[in-house]
XYZ file of C-alpha atoms in Angstrom:
258
model
C 113.699 176.841 -104.401
C 112.225 179.084 -107.093
C 114.545 181.000 -109.341
C 113.706 183.527 -112.085
C 115.922 185.284 -114.628
C 114.583 188.816 -114.536
C 113.797 190.533 -117.815
C 115.811 193.473 -119.110
C 114.158 194.123 -122.530
C 112.375 197.327 -123.250
C 110.704 197.478 -126.645
C 112.561 194.279 -127.624
C 111.751 190.531 -127.583
C 111.285 189.236 -124.088
C 114.058 186.677 -124.688
C 116.756 189.275 -125.292
C 119.142 189.634 -122.307
C 120.865 193.013 -122.018
C 121.359 193.053 -118.266
C 121.658 190.356 -115.628
C 119.552 189.745 -112.452
C 118.036 186.710 -110.836
C 115.284 186.528 -108.165
C 115.428 183.631 -105.713
C 112.346 182.794 -103.594
C 111.093 186.355 -103.842
C 113.524 187.894 -101.398
C 117.089 187.189 -102.592
C 118.486 188.741 -105.772
C 121.602 187.801 -107.582
C 123.083 190.816 -109.387
C 121.284 194.069 -110.039
C 121.614 194.641 -113.703
C 117.900 194.703 -114.303
C 116.577 194.505 -110.742
C 115.520 198.169 -110.657
C 113.402 197.692 -113.825
C 111.027 195.243 -112.148
C 107.526 195.831 -110.827
C 107.618 197.844 -107.550
C 106.098 194.988 -105.555
C 108.955 192.700 -106.644
C 111.611 195.291 -105.780
C 110.144 196.044 -102.295
C 110.133 192.301 -101.395
C 113.938 191.942 -101.888
C 115.932 192.012 -98.681
C 119.354 190.788 -99.895
C 121.403 191.133 -103.091
C 124.409 188.979 -104.036
C 126.779 190.556 -106.511
C 128.968 188.329 -108.665
C 131.358 191.035 -109.884
C 131.693 194.753 -110.619
C 130.862 194.897 -114.374
C 128.108 197.373 -115.214
C 125.679 194.896 -116.750
C 125.419 193.244 -113.376
C 125.201 196.514 -111.357
C 123.394 198.921 -113.756
C 120.206 199.383 -111.792
C 121.480 198.961 -108.202
C 121.370 202.750 -107.560
C 117.835 203.065 -108.932
C 116.694 199.990 -107.078
C 117.990 201.409 -103.806
C 116.237 204.688 -104.447
C 112.995 202.873 -105.298
C 113.002 201.354 -101.846
C 112.857 204.751 -100.099
C 109.461 205.828 -98.882
C 107.556 207.141 -95.835
C 107.633 203.741 -94.170
C 110.654 202.591 -92.162
C 112.478 199.791 -93.862
C 115.512 197.718 -92.975
C 118.745 198.452 -94.817
C 119.208 196.461 -98.004
C 121.955 193.904 -97.389
C 124.379 193.763 -100.277
C 126.804 190.810 -100.322
C 129.960 190.984 -102.398
C 133.641 190.081 -102.481
C 136.212 192.652 -101.436
C 136.892 193.781 -105.011
C 133.306 194.442 -105.726
C 132.862 196.293 -102.415
C 135.829 198.544 -103.265
C 134.388 199.286 -106.707
C 131.054 200.279 -105.193
C 132.822 202.640 -102.824
C 135.176 204.302 -105.279
C 133.456 204.052 -108.643
C 129.705 204.118 -108.069
C 128.507 205.511 -104.719
C 131.064 208.252 -104.764
C 128.957 211.358 -104.834
C 129.685 211.944 -108.508
C 127.956 209.095 -110.333
C 125.423 208.645 -107.531
C 124.944 209.782 -103.925
C 126.955 207.860 -101.315
C 124.260 205.367 -100.375
C 126.907 203.394 -98.512
C 126.850 205.954 -95.717
C 123.566 207.888 -96.115
C 120.579 207.155 -93.898
C 116.847 207.402 -94.438
C 114.567 207.819 -91.434
C 117.530 207.154 -89.173
C 118.270 203.831 -90.882
C 121.154 203.181 -93.262
C 120.051 202.792 -96.874
C 122.290 199.773 -97.450
C 124.415 197.403 -95.485
C 127.411 196.259 -97.445
C 128.790 192.820 -96.269
C 131.750 190.909 -97.509
C 131.492 187.369 -98.783
C 134.653 185.307 -98.270
C 135.234 182.794 -101.050
C 134.479 179.195 -100.133
C 133.105 180.096 -96.677
C 129.346 179.237 -96.383
C 127.194 182.161 -95.192
C 123.559 181.851 -94.058
C 121.430 184.582 -95.799
C 117.839 184.137 -94.754
C 116.818 180.645 -95.596
C 119.630 180.177 -98.115
C 123.058 178.907 -97.331
C 125.385 180.692 -99.835
C 128.874 179.693 -100.838
C 130.847 181.930 -103.206
C 133.506 180.300 -105.369
C 135.911 182.283 -107.602
C 135.577 181.741 -111.374
C 137.666 182.989 -114.310
C 136.899 186.484 -115.535
C 139.025 189.693 -115.990
C 137.845 191.032 -112.611
C 137.360 189.223 -109.342
C 134.163 187.248 -109.998
C 132.249 184.681 -107.957
C 129.782 181.931 -108.818
C 127.372 180.880 -106.086
C 126.016 177.765 -104.566
C 122.560 178.307 -103.026
C 121.411 175.617 -100.650
C 118.171 175.069 -98.662
C 116.795 171.930 -97.029
C 115.082 171.182 -100.397
C 117.719 171.843 -103.058
C 121.232 172.938 -103.990
C 121.777 175.034 -107.074
C 124.901 176.418 -108.679
C 124.852 179.776 -110.586
C 127.857 180.686 -112.640
C 127.610 184.101 -114.351
C 130.401 185.685 -116.250
C 133.272 183.220 -116.699
C 135.591 181.636 -119.191
C 136.698 178.052 -118.775
C 137.100 177.461 -115.055
C 137.900 174.675 -112.639
C 137.363 175.350 -108.912
C 133.624 175.760 -108.907
C 133.129 172.354 -110.611
C 135.201 170.741 -107.855
C 132.475 172.019 -105.476
C 129.787 170.925 -107.882
C 130.967 167.340 -107.957
C 130.613 166.978 -104.142
C 127.223 166.521 -102.478
C 123.809 167.163 -103.787
C 123.303 169.211 -106.961
C 119.864 169.956 -108.396
C 120.697 172.491 -111.092
C 123.283 174.739 -112.750
C 122.814 178.132 -114.366
C 125.704 178.780 -116.727
C 126.540 181.659 -119.021
C 126.849 181.239 -122.825
C 127.669 184.710 -124.074
C 129.034 184.464 -127.661
C 128.658 182.152 -130.682
C 131.334 179.626 -131.552
C 132.741 181.781 -134.350
C 133.645 184.447 -131.750
C 135.427 182.015 -129.450
C 138.645 184.046 -129.437
C 136.695 187.127 -128.332
C 134.986 185.022 -125.639
C 138.299 183.787 -124.319
C 139.814 187.261 -124.382
C 136.877 188.739 -122.382
C 136.372 185.806 -120.026
C 133.216 184.275 -121.460
C 131.890 181.086 -122.986
C 130.653 179.947 -126.370
C 128.393 176.904 -126.760
C 131.470 174.776 -127.515
C 133.255 175.945 -124.429
C 129.931 175.691 -122.511
C 129.759 171.984 -123.372
C 133.299 171.555 -122.054
C 132.335 173.091 -118.757
C 129.267 170.780 -118.375
C 131.592 167.788 -118.890
C 133.546 168.832 -115.864
C 130.451 168.490 -113.634
C 130.566 164.758 -114.107
C 126.831 164.135 -113.702
C 123.579 164.903 -115.393
C 121.676 167.816 -113.796
C 119.300 170.426 -115.018
C 121.288 173.146 -116.788
C 119.937 176.584 -117.787
C 121.895 178.668 -120.248
C 121.803 182.421 -119.724
C 123.761 185.657 -120.266
C 123.370 185.168 -124.015
C 124.402 188.417 -125.857
C 121.294 189.808 -127.441
C 122.827 190.490 -130.857
C 123.850 186.880 -131.130
C 120.948 185.229 -129.419
C 119.484 183.291 -132.306
C 122.893 181.848 -133.346
C 123.909 180.968 -129.748
C 120.650 179.316 -128.993
C 120.862 177.254 -132.239
C 124.377 176.128 -131.281
C 123.317 175.286 -127.790
C 120.409 173.128 -129.090
C 122.798 171.432 -131.423
C 124.720 170.085 -128.318
C 121.724 167.751 -127.838
C 121.995 167.853 -124.138
C 118.735 166.483 -122.849
C 118.854 168.393 -119.512
C 119.770 171.710 -121.094
C 117.254 174.610 -121.263
C 117.557 178.146 -122.593
C 116.925 180.658 -119.802
C 113.727 182.687 -120.244
C 112.538 185.523 -118.062
C 108.955 184.304 -118.542
C 109.702 181.030 -116.638
C 110.130 180.247 -112.907
C 112.628 177.451 -112.379
C 111.767 175.212 -109.433
C 114.206 172.981 -107.661
C 114.267 170.076 -107.046
C 113.864 169.936 -110.790
C 110.619 168.579 -112.170
C 110.796 168.934 -116.019
C 107.468 169.047 -117.814
């Protein structure tokens, strides 16, 4: 399984993360914060998008991405997978004819532009070659982390969350090759992190302890303004399997560190 944190910097350092998207094995995307900013060949290869929640930094370029897929050739509808809360937000707040045309119901060449599908928490769903299980995490809006599983690997990705429990119960059972986990704010903004449903390096370390085993861990969703401080605090944790997420790297599982 190959996973890449997609870049969202324009005129900034490559490491700065303003928006969130992942690409998995070339065809599956997780969140669409920066998906619509990628090279056209990357966008056109995506067939399915998983959405963790409805906050704009995870949805920002979904409308543009959908528009970028439209051309003279006939294409299959983009399958968008989300929980019921996210689906409702897409319908009422985004594709409502005011902020953006109603791509939920419009067709192109006789084919729907998108196919919105509901992911039920804790029920495995086969999406292409990936078996996906959504598990609710702790954030102000209904938010899911995901387990992605193939015959070669099983990876957990936990985007926006504060301290949480249920997803680590799933992580402690069966194979686990890697974890992607957010680390938004520095430790001196821990109260803000708790208030907004995010982690600091100190809280991040507490979440890792709940996994109960050593696996590859990639920290991401680091607020750009605080990146240097957060990265320094993460390194100070001295966790040998911890890496700082970079959009210039492709993470391959099973994990084979250099």
